[in-house]
mmCIF file with all atom_site columns, N, CA and C in Angstrom:
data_model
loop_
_atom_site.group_PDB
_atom_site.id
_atom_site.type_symbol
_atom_site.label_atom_id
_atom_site.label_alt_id
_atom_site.label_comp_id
_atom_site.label_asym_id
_atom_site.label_entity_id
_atom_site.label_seq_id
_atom_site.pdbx_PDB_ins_code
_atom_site.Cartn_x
_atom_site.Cartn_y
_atom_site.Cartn_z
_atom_site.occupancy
_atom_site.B_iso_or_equiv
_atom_site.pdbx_formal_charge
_atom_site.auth_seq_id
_atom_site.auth_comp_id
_atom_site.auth_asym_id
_atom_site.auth_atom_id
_atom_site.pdbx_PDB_model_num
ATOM 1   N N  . UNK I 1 1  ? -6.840 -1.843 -19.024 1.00 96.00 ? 1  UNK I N  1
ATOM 2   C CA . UNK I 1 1  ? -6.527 -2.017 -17.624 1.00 96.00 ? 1  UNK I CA 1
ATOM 3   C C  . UNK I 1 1  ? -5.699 -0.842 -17.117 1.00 96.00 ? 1  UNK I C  1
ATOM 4   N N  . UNK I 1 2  ? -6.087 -0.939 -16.036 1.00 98.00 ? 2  UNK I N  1
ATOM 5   C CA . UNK I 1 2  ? -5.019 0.382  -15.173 1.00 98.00 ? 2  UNK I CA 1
ATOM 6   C C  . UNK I 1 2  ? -4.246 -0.523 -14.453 1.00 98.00 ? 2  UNK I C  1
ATOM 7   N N  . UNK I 1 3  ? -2.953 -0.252 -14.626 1.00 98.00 ? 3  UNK I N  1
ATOM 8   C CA . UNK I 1 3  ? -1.434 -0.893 -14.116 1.00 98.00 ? 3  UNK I CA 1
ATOM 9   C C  . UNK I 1 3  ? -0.511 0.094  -13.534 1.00 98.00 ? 3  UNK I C  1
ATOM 10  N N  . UNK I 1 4  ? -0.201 -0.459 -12.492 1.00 98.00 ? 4  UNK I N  1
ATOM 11  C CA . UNK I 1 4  ? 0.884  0.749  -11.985 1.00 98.00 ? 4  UNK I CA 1
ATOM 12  C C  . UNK I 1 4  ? 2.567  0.148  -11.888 1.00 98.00 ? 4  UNK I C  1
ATOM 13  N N  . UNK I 1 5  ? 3.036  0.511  -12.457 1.00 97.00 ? 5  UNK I N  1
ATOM 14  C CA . UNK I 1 5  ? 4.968  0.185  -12.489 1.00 97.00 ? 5  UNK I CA 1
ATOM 15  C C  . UNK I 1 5  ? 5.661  0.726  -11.890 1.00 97.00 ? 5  UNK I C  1
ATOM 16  N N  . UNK I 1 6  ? 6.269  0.239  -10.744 1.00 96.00 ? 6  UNK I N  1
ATOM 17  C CA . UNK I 1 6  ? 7.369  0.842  -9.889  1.00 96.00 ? 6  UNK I CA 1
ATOM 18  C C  . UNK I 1 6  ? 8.613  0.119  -10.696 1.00 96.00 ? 6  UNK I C  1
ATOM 19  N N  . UNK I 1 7  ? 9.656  1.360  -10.411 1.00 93.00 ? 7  UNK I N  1
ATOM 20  C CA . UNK I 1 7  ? 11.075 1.345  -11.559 1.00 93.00 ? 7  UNK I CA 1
ATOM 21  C C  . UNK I 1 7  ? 10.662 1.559  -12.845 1.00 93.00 ? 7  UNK I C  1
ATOM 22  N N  . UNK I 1 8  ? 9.941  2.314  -13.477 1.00 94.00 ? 8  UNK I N  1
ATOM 23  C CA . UNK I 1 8  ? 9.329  2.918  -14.872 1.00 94.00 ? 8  UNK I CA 1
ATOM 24  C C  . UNK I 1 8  ? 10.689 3.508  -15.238 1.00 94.00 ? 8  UNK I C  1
ATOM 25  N N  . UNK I 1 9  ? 11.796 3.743  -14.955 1.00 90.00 ? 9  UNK I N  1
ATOM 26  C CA . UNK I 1 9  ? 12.466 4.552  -15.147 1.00 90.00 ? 9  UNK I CA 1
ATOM 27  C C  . UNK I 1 9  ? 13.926 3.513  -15.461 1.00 90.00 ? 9  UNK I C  1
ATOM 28  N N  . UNK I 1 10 ? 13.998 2.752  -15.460 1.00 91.00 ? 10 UNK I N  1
ATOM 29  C CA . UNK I 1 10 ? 15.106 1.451  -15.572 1.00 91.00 ? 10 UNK I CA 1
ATOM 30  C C  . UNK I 1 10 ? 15.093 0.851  -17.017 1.00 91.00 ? 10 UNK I C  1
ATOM 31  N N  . UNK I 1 11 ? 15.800 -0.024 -17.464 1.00 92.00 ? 11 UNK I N  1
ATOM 32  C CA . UNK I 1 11 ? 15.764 -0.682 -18.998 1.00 92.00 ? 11 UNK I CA 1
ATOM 33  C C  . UNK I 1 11 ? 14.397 -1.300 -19.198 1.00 92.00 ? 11 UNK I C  1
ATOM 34  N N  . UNK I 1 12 ? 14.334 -2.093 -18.227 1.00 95.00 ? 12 UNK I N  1
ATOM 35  C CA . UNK I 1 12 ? 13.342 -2.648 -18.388 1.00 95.00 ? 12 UNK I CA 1
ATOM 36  C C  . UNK I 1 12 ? 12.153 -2.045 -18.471 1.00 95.00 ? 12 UNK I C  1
ATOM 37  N N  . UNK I 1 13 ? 12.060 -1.098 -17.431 1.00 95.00 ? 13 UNK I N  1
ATOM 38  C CA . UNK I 1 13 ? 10.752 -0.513 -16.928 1.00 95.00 ? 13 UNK I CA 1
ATOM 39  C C  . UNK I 1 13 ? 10.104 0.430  -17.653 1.00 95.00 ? 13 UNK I C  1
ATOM 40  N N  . UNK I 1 14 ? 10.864 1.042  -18.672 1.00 94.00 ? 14 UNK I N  1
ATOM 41  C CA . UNK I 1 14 ? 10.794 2.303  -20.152 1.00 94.00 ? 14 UNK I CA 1
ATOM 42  C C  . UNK I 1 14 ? 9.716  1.385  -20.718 1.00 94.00 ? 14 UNK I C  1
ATOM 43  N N  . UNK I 1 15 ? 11.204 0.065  -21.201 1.00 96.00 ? 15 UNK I N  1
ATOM 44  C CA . UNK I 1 15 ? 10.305 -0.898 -22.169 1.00 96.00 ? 15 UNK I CA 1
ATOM 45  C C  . UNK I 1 15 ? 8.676  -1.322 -22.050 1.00 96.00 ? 15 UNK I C  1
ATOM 46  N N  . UNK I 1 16 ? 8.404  -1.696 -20.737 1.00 97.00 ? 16 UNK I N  1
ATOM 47  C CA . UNK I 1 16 ? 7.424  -2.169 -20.270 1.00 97.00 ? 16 UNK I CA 1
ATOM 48  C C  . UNK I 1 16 ? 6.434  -1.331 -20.329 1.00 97.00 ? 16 UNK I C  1
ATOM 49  N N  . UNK I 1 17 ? 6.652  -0.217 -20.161 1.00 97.00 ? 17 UNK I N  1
ATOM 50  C CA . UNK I 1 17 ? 5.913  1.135  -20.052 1.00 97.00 ? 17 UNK I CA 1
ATOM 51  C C  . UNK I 1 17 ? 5.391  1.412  -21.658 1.00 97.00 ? 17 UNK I C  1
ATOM 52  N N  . UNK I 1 18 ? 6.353  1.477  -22.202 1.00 97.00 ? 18 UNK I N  1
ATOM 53  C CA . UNK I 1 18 ? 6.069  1.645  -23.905 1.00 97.00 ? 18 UNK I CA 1
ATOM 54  C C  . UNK I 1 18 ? 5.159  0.484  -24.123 1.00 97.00 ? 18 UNK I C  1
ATOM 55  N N  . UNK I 1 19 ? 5.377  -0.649 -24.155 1.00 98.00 ? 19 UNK I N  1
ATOM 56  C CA . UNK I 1 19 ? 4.791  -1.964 -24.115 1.00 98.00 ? 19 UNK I CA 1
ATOM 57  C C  . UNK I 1 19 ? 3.136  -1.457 -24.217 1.00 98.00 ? 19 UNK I C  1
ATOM 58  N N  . UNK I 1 20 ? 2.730  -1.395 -22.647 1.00 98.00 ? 20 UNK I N  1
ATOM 59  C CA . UNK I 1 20 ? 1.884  -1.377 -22.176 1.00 98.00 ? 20 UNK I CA 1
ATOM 60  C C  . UNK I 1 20 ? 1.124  -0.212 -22.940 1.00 98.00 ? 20 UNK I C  1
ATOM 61  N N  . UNK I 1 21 ? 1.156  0.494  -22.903 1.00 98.00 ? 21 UNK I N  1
ATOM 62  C CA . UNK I 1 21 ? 0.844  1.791  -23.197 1.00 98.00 ? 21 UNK I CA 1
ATOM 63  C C  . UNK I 1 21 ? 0.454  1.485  -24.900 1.00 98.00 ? 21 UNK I C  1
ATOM 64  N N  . UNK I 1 22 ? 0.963  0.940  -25.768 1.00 98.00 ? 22 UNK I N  1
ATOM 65  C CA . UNK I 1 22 ? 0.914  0.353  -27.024 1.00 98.00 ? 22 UNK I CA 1
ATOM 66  C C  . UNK I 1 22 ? -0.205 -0.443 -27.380 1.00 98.00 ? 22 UNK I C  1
ATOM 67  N N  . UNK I 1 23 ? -0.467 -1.017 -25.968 1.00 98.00 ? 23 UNK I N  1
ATOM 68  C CA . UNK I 1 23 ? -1.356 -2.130 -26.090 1.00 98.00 ? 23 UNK I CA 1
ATOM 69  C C  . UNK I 1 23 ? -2.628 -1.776 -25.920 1.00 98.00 ? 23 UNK I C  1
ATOM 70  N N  . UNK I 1 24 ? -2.679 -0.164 -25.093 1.00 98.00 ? 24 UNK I N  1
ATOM 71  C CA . UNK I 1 24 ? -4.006 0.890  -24.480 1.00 98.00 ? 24 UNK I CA 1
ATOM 72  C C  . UNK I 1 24 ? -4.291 0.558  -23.793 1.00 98.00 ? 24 UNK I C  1
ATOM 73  N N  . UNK I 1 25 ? -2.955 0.187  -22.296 1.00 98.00 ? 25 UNK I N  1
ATOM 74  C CA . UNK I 1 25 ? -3.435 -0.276 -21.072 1.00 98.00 ? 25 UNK I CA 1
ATOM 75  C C  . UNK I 1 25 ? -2.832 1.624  -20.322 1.00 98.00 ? 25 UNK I C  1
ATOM 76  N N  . UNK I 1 26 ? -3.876 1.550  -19.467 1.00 98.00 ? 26 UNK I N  1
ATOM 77  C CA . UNK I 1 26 ? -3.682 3.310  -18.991 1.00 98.00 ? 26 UNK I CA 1
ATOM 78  C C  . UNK I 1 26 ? -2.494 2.867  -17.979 1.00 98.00 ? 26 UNK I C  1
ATOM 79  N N  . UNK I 1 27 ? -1.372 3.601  -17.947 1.00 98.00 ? 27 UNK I N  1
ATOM 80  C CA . UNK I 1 27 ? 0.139  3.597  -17.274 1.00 98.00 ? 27 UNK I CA 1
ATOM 81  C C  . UNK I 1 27 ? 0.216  4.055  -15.752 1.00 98.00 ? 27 UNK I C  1
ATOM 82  N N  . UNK I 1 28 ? 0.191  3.858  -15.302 1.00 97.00 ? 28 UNK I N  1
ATOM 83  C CA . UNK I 1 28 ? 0.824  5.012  -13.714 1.00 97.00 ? 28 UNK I CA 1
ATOM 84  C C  . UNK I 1 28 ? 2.192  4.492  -13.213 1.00 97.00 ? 28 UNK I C  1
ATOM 85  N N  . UNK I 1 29 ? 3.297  5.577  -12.929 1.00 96.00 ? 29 UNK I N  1
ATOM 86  C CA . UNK I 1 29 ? 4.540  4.554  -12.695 1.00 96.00 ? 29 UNK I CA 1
ATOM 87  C C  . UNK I 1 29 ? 5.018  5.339  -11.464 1.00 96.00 ? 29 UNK I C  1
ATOM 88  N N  . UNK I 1 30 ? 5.379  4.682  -10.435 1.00 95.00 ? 30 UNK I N  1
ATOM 89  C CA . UNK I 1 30 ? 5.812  5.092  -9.337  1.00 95.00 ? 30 UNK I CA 1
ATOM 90  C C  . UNK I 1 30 ? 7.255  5.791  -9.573  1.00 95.00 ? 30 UNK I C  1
ATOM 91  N N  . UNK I 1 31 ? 7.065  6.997  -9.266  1.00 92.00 ? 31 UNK I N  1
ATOM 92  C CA . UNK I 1 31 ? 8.671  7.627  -9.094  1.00 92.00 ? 31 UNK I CA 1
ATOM 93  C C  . UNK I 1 31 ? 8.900  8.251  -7.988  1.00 92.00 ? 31 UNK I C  1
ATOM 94  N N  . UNK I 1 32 ? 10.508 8.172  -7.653  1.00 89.00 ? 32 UNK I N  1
ATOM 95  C CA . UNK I 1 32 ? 10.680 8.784  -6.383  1.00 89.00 ? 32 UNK I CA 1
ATOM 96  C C  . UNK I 1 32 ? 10.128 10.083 -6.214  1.00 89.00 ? 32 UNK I C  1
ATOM 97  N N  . UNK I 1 33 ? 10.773 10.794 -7.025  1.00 86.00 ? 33 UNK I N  1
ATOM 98  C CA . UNK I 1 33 ? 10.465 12.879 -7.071  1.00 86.00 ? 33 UNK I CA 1
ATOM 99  C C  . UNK I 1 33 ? 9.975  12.577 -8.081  1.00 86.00 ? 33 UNK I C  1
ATOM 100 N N  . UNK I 1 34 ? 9.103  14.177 -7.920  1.00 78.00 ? 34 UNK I N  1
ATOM 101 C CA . UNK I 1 34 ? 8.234  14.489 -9.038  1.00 78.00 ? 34 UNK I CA 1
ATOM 102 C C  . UNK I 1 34 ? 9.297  15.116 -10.104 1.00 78.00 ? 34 UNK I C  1
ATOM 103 N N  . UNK I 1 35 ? 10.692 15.388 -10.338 1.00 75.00 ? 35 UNK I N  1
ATOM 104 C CA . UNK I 1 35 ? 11.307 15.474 -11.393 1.00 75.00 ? 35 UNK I CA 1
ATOM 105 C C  . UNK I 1 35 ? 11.531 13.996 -12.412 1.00 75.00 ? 35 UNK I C  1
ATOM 106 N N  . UNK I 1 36 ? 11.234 12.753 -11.442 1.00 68.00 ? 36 UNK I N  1
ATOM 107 C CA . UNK I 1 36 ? 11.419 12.525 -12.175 1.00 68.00 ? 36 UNK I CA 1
ATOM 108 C C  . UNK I 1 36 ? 10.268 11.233 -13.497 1.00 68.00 ? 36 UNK I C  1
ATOM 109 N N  . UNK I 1 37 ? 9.273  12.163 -12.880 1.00 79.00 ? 37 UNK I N  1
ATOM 110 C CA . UNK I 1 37 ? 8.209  12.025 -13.923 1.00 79.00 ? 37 UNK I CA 1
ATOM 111 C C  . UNK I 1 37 ? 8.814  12.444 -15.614 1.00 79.00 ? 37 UNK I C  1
ATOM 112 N N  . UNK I 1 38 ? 9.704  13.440 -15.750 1.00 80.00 ? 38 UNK I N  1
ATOM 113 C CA . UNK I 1 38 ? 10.260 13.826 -17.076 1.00 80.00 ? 38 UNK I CA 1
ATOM 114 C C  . UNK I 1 38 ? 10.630 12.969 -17.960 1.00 80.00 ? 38 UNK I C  1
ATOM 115 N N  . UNK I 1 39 ? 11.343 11.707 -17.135 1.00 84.00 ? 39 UNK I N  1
ATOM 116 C CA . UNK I 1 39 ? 12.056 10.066 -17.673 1.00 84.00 ? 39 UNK I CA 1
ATOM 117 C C  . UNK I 1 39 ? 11.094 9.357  -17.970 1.00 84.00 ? 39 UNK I C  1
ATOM 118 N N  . UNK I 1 40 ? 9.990  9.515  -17.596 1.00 92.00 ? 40 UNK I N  1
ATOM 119 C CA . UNK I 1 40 ? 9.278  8.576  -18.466 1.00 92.00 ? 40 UNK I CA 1
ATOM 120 C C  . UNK I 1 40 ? 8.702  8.252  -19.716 1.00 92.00 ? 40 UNK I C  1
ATOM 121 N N  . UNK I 1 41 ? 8.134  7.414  -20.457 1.00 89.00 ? 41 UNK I N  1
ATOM 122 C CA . UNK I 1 41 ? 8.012  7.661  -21.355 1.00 89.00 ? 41 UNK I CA 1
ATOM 123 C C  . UNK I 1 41 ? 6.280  8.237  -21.336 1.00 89.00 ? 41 UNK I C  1
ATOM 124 N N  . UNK I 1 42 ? 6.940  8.889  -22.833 1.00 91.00 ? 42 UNK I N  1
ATOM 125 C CA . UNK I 1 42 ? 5.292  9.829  -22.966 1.00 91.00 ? 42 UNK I CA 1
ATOM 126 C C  . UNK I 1 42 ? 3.899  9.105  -23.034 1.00 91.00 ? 42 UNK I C  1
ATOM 127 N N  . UNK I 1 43 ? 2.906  9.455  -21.989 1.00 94.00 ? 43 UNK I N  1
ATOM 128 C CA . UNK I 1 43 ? 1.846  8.595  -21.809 1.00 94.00 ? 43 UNK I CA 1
ATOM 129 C C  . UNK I 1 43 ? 1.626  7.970  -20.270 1.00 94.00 ? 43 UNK I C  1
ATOM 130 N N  . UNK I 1 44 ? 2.795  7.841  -19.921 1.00 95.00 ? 44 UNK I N  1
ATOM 131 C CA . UNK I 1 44 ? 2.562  7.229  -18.140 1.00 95.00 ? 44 UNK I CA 1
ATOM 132 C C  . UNK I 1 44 ? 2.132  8.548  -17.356 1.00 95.00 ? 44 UNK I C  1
ATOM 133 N N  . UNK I 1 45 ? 1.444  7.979  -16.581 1.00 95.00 ? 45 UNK I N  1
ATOM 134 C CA . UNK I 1 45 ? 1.259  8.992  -15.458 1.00 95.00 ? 45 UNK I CA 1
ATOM 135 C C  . UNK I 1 45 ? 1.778  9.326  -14.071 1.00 95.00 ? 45 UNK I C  1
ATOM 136 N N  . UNK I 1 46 ? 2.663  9.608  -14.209 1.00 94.00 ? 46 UNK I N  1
ATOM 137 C CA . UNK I 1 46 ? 3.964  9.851  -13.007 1.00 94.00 ? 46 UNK I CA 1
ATOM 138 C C  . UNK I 1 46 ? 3.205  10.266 -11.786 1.00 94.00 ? 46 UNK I C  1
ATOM 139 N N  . UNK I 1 47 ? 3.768  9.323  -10.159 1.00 94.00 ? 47 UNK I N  1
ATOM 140 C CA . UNK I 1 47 ? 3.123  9.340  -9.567  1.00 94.00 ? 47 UNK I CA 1
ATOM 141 C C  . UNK I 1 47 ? 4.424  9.457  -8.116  1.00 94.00 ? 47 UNK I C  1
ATOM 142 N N  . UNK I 1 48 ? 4.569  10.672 -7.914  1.00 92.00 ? 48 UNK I N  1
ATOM 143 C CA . UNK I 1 48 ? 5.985  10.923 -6.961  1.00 92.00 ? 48 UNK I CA 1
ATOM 144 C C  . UNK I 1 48 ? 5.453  10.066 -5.738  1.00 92.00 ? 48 UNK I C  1
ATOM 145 N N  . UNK I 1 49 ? 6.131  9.245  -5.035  1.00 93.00 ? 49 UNK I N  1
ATOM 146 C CA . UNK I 1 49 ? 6.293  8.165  -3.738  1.00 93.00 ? 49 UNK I CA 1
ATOM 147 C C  . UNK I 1 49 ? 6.952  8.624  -3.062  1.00 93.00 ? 49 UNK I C  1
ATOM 148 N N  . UNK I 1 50 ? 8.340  8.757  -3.316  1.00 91.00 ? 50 UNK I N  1
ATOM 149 C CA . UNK I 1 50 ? 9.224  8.997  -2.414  1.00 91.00 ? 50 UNK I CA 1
ATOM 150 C C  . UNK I 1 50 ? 10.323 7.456  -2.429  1.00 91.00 ? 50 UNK I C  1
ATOM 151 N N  . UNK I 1 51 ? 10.842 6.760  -1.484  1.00 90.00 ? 51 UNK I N  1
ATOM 152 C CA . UNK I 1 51 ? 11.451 5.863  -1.446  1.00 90.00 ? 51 UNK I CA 1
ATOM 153 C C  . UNK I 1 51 ? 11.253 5.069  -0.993  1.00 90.00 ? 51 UNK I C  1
ATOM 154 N N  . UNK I 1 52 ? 10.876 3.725  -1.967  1.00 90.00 ? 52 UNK I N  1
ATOM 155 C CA . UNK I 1 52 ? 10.396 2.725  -1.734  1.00 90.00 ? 52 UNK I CA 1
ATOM 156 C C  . UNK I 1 52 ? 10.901 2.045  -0.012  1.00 90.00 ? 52 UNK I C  1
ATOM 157 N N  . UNK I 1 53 ? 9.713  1.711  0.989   1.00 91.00 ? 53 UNK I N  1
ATOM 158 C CA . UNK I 1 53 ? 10.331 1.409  2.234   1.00 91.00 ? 53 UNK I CA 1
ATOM 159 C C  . UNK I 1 53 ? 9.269  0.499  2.979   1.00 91.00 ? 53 UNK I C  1
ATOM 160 N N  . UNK I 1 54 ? 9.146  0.474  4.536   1.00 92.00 ? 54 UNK I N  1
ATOM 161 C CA . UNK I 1 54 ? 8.268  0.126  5.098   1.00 92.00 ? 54 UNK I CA 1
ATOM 162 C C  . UNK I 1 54 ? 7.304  1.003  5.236   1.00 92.00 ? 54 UNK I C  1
ATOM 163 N N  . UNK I 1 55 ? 7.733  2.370  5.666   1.00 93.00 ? 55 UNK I N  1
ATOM 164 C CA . UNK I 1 55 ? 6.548  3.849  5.832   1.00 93.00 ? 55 UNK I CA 1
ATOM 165 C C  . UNK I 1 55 ? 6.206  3.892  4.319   1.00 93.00 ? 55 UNK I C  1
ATOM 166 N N  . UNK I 1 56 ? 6.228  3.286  3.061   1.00 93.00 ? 56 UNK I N  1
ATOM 167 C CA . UNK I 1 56 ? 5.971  4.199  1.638   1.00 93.00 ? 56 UNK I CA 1
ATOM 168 C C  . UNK I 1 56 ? 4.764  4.251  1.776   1.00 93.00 ? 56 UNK I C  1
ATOM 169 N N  . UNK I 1 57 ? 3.876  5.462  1.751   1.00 93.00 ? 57 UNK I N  1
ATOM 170 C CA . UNK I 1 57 ? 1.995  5.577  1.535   1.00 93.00 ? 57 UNK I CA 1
ATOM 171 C C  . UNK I 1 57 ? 1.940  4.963  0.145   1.00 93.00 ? 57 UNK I C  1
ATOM 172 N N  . UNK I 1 58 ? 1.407  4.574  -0.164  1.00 95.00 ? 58 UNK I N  1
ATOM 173 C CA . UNK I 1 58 ? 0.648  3.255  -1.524  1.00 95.00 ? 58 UNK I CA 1
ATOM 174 C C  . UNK I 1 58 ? -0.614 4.160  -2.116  1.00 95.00 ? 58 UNK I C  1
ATOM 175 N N  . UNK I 1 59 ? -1.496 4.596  -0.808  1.00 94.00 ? 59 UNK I N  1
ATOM 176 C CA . UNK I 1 59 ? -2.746 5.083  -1.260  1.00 94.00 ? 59 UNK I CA 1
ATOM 177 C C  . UNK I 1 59 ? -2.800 5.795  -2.507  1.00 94.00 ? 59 UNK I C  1
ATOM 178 N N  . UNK I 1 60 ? -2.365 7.159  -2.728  1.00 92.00 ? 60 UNK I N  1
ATOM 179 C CA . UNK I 1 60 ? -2.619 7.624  -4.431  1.00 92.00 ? 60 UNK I CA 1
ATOM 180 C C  . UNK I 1 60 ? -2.243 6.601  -5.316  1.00 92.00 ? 60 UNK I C  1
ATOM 181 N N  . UNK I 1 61 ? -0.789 5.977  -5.175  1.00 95.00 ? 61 UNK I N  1
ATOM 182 C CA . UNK I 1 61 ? -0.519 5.487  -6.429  1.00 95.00 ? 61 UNK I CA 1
ATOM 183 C C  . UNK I 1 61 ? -1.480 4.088  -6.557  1.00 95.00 ? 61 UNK I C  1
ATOM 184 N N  . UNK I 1 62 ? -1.927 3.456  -5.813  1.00 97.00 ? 62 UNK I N  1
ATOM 185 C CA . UNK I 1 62 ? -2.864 2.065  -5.688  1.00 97.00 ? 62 UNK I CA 1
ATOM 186 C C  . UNK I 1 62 ? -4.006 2.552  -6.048  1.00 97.00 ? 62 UNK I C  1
ATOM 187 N N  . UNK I 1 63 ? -4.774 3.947  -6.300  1.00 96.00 ? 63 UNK I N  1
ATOM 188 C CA . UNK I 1 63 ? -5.899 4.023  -6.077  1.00 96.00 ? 63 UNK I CA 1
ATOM 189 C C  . UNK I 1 63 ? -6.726 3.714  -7.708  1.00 96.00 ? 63 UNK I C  1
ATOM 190 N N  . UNK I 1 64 ? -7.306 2.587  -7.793  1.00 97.00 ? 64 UNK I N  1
ATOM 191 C CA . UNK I 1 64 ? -8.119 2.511  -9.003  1.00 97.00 ? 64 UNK I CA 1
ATOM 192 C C  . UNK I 1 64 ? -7.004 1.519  -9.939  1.00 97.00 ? 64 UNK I C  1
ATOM 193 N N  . UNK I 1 65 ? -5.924 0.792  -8.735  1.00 98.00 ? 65 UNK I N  1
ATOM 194 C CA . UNK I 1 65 ? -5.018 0.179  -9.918  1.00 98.00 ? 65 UNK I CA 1
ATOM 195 C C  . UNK I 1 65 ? -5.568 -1.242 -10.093 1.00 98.00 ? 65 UNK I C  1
ATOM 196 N N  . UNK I 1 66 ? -5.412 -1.662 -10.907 1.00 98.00 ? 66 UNK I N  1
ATOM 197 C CA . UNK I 1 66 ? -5.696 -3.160 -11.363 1.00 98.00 ? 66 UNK I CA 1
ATOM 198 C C  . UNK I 1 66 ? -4.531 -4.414 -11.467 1.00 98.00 ? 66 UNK I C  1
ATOM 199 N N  . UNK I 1 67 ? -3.367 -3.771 -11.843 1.00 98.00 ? 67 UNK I N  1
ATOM 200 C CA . UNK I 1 67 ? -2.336 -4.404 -11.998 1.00 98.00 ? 67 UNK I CA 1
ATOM 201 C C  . UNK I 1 67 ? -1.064 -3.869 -11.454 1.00 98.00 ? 67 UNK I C  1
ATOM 202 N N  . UNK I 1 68 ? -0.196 -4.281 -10.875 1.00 98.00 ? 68 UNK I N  1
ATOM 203 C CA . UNK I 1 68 ? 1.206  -3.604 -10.131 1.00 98.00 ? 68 UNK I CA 1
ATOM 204 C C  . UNK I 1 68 ? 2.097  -5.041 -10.869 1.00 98.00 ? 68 UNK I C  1
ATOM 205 N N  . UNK I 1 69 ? 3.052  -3.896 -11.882 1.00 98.00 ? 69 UNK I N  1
ATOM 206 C CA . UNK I 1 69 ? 4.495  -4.839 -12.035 1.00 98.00 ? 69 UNK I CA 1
ATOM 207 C C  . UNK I 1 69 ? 5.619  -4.569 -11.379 1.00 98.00 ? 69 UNK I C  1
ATOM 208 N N  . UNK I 1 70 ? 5.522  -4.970 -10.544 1.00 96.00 ? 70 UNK I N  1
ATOM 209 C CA . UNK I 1 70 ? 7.113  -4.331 -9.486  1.00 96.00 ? 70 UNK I CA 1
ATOM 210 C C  . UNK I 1 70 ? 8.521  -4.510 -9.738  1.00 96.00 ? 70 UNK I C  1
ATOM 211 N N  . UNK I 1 71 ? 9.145  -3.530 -10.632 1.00 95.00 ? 71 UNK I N  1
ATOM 212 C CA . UNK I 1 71 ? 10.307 -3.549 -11.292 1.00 95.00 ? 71 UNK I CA 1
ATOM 213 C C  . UNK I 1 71 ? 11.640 -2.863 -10.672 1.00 95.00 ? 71 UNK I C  1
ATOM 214 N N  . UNK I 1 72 ? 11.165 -1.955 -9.687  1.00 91.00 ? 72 UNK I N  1
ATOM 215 C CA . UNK I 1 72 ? 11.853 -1.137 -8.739  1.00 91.00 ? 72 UNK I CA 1
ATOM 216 C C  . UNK I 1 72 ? 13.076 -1.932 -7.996  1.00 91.00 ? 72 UNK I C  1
ATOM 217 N N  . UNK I 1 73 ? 14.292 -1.351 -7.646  1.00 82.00 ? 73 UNK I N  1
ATOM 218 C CA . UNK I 1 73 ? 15.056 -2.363 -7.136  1.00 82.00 ? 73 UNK I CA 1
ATOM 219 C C  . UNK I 1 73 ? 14.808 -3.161 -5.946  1.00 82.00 ? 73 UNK I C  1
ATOM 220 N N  . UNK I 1 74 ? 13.964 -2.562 -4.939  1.00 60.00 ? 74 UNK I N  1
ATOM 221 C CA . UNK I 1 74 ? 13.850 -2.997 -3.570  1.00 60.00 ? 74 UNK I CA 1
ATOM 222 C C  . UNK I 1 74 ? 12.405 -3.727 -3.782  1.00 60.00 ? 74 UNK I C  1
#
């Protein structure tokens, strides 16, 4: 499955990421900046947003997703 994780970058959201990824589900994780695609763990596919809001565009990171775990604070 293709899953996308907003907050990939939190306790939880590493874990989940490793998790997933273990299991050979393909990763995409919403991050604010593209620096900080670096925090993730190896294998997700970092996908810069910006800050989670009412204006956030969805389109790239939604595109072809199957699953959204929304871990992000907001």
């Amino acid at each position: 499955m293709k899953i996308l994780v907003t907050g990939p970058t939190g306790f939880v959201g590493q874990s989940l990421c490793r998790r997933l990824l273990r299991d050979g589900h393909a990763v995409h994780a919403a991050v604010r900046v593209a620096e900080g695609k670096s925090d993730l763990p190896a294998g997700c596919v970092g996908i810069a947003i910006g800050s989670i809001g009412p204006d956030t565009n969805w389109d790239e990171a939604l595109h072809g997703i199957e699953i959204v775990c929304h871990l992000a604070a907001r």
